[in-house]
């Protein structure tokens, strides 16, 4: 089964979420969280930190990631892993392929300009719940 991850990154004041503007399929032209494919035999959390660094320049010492949810898509033989974290301080972002931008956390993430067919809204709400219970 192929494993992919998404990483939800909040700015230090927790009022903005980092998104990328997809330049290729899937979801070309839409906004999405950063992430990518895990390497064969790669630890899940290590893969999340690696993808985060490759796509944004954010290092492990800049953020503490937590697991949010895993979803299995049997017909596609795909496991989607979602992580989240709050930056400890402002960082200089370094784009890989997809342009990066900060979007207000109160945005309507069910809007069709976002990837995930409505799943992003659910992920944001779940993350907010976990953050509020810490």
Tab-separated table of C-alpha atoms in Angstrom:
chain	number	residue	atom	x	y	z
A	1	UNK	CA	0.000	0.000	0.000
A	2	UNK	CA	1.360	3.427	-0.944
A	3	UNK	CA	1.664	5.931	1.924
A	4	UNK	CA	1.318	9.698	1.524
A	5	UNK	CA	1.193	12.464	4.092
A	6	UNK	CA	-0.249	15.921	4.555
A	7	UNK	CA	1.118	18.335	7.112
A	8	UNK	CA	-0.993	21.126	8.594
A	9	UNK	CA	1.274	23.956	9.743
A	10	UNK	CA	-0.003	26.861	11.834
A	11	UNK	CA	1.892	30.103	12.360
A	12	UNK	CA	2.989	30.867	15.958
A	13	UNK	CA	-0.161	32.913	16.711
A	14	UNK	CA	-2.341	30.057	15.338
A	15	UNK	CA	-4.416	32.348	13.129
A	16	UNK	CA	-2.990	31.274	9.752
A	17	UNK	CA	-2.446	27.902	8.107
A	18	UNK	CA	0.231	27.147	5.523
A	19	UNK	CA	-1.052	26.024	2.135
A	20	UNK	CA	0.532	25.314	-1.212
A	21	UNK	CA	-0.966	26.072	-4.622
A	22	UNK	CA	-0.834	22.747	-6.487
A	23	UNK	CA	1.040	22.927	-9.790
A	24	UNK	CA	0.271	19.332	-10.850
A	25	UNK	CA	-2.315	16.621	-10.372
A	26	UNK	CA	-3.891	15.596	-8.154
A	27	UNK	CA	-5.781	18.806	-7.392
A	28	UNK	CA	-3.841	20.956	-9.873
A	29	UNK	CA	-4.710	24.647	-9.407
A	30	UNK	CA	-6.164	24.152	-5.916
A	31	UNK	CA	-4.835	24.980	-2.460
A	32	UNK	CA	-3.731	22.100	-0.269
A	33	UNK	CA	-1.559	21.292	2.714
A	34	UNK	CA	2.064	20.399	2.017
A	35	UNK	CA	3.149	16.780	2.007
A	36	UNK	CA	4.103	13.928	-0.238
A	37	UNK	CA	4.989	10.269	-0.602
A	38	UNK	CA	6.824	8.246	2.014
A	39	UNK	CA	9.944	6.428	0.925
A	40	UNK	CA	10.037	2.645	1.110
A	41	UNK	CA	10.802	1.496	4.699
A	42	UNK	CA	10.707	5.106	5.971
A	43	UNK	CA	9.307	5.737	9.445
A	44	UNK	CA	5.964	7.598	9.151
A	45	UNK	CA	6.936	10.559	11.349
A	46	UNK	CA	10.376	10.834	9.731
A	47	UNK	CA	8.629	10.969	6.360
A	48	UNK	CA	6.400	13.804	7.544
A	49	UNK	CA	9.351	15.865	8.761
A	50	UNK	CA	11.302	15.110	5.557
A	51	UNK	CA	8.439	16.164	3.271
A	52	UNK	CA	7.817	19.289	5.361
A	53	UNK	CA	11.469	20.303	5.039
A	54	UNK	CA	11.676	19.513	1.305
A	55	UNK	CA	8.561	21.515	0.463
A	56	UNK	CA	8.929	24.448	2.874
A	57	UNK	CA	12.388	24.572	4.463
A	58	UNK	CA	10.758	24.098	7.899
A	59	UNK	CA	13.094	22.001	10.051
A	60	UNK	CA	12.244	19.516	12.795
A	61	UNK	CA	13.482	21.960	15.447
A	62	UNK	CA	11.044	24.625	14.156
A	63	UNK	CA	7.889	22.623	14.897
A	64	UNK	CA	6.583	19.638	16.872
A	65	UNK	CA	4.325	17.496	14.705
A	66	UNK	CA	1.513	15.341	16.050
A	67	UNK	CA	-0.521	12.721	14.247
A	68	UNK	CA	-4.035	13.929	13.431
A	69	UNK	CA	-5.588	11.086	11.431
A	70	UNK	CA	-4.903	8.238	9.045
A	71	UNK	CA	-7.305	7.325	6.240
A	72	UNK	CA	-7.228	4.184	4.118
A	73	UNK	CA	-8.470	4.210	0.522
A	74	UNK	CA	-8.616	0.469	-0.331
A	75	UNK	CA	-9.552	0.857	-4.002
A	76	UNK	CA	-6.493	3.057	-4.563
A	77	UNK	CA	-4.263	1.026	-2.197
A	78	UNK	CA	-3.451	4.329	-0.466
A	79	UNK	CA	-2.911	5.331	3.154
A	80	UNK	CA	-3.220	9.075	3.827
A	81	UNK	CA	-1.474	10.279	6.985
A	82	UNK	CA	-2.272	13.736	8.338
A	83	UNK	CA	-0.046	15.566	10.831
A	84	UNK	CA	-0.277	19.002	12.408
A	85	UNK	CA	1.890	21.410	14.332
A	86	UNK	CA	2.355	25.021	15.384
A	87	UNK	CA	5.572	26.793	14.449
A	88	UNK	CA	7.635	27.737	17.506
A	89	UNK	CA	8.668	31.020	15.824
A	90	UNK	CA	8.460	32.737	12.426
A	91	UNK	CA	10.504	31.006	9.719
A	92	UNK	CA	11.672	31.917	6.236
A	93	UNK	CA	9.827	29.587	3.848
A	94	UNK	CA	11.619	27.976	0.901
A	95	UNK	CA	9.329	26.781	-1.885
A	96	UNK	CA	10.154	23.569	-3.714
A	97	UNK	CA	7.638	23.327	-6.598
A	98	UNK	CA	4.326	24.616	-5.282
A	99	UNK	CA	3.972	28.284	-4.284
A	100	UNK	CA	3.343	28.646	-0.532
A	101	UNK	CA	1.011	31.054	1.232
A	102	UNK	CA	-0.528	31.656	4.636
A	103	UNK	CA	-4.331	31.509	4.698
A	104	UNK	CA	-6.538	32.760	7.531
A	105	UNK	CA	-7.603	29.845	9.742
A	106	UNK	CA	-11.214	31.076	9.716
A	107	UNK	CA	-11.494	30.691	5.913
A	108	UNK	CA	-14.173	28.513	4.348
A	109	UNK	CA	-12.067	25.441	3.554
A	110	UNK	CA	-15.076	23.644	2.059
A	111	UNK	CA	-14.807	26.079	-0.887
A	112	UNK	CA	-13.972	24.401	-4.211
A	113	UNK	CA	-10.681	26.324	-4.497
A	114	UNK	CA	-9.297	23.921	-1.872
A	115	UNK	CA	-8.259	20.322	-2.548
A	116	UNK	CA	-9.632	17.297	-0.750
A	117	UNK	CA	-13.308	17.425	-1.745
A	118	UNK	CA	-14.269	18.985	1.598
A	119	UNK	CA	-11.849	16.965	3.741
A	120	UNK	CA	-9.672	19.989	4.506
A	121	UNK	CA	-12.489	21.622	6.473
A	122	UNK	CA	-12.869	18.441	8.539
A	123	UNK	CA	-9.111	18.213	9.177
A	124	UNK	CA	-8.946	21.858	10.297
A	125	UNK	CA	-11.904	21.408	12.673
A	126	UNK	CA	-10.400	18.232	14.158
A	127	UNK	CA	-7.029	19.950	14.635
A	128	UNK	CA	-8.694	22.935	16.331
A	129	UNK	CA	-10.455	20.558	18.720
A	130	UNK	CA	-7.183	18.838	19.670
A	131	UNK	CA	-5.349	22.150	20.084
A	132	UNK	CA	-8.086	23.516	22.348
A	133	UNK	CA	-7.950	20.439	24.586
A	134	UNK	CA	-4.176	20.729	25.250
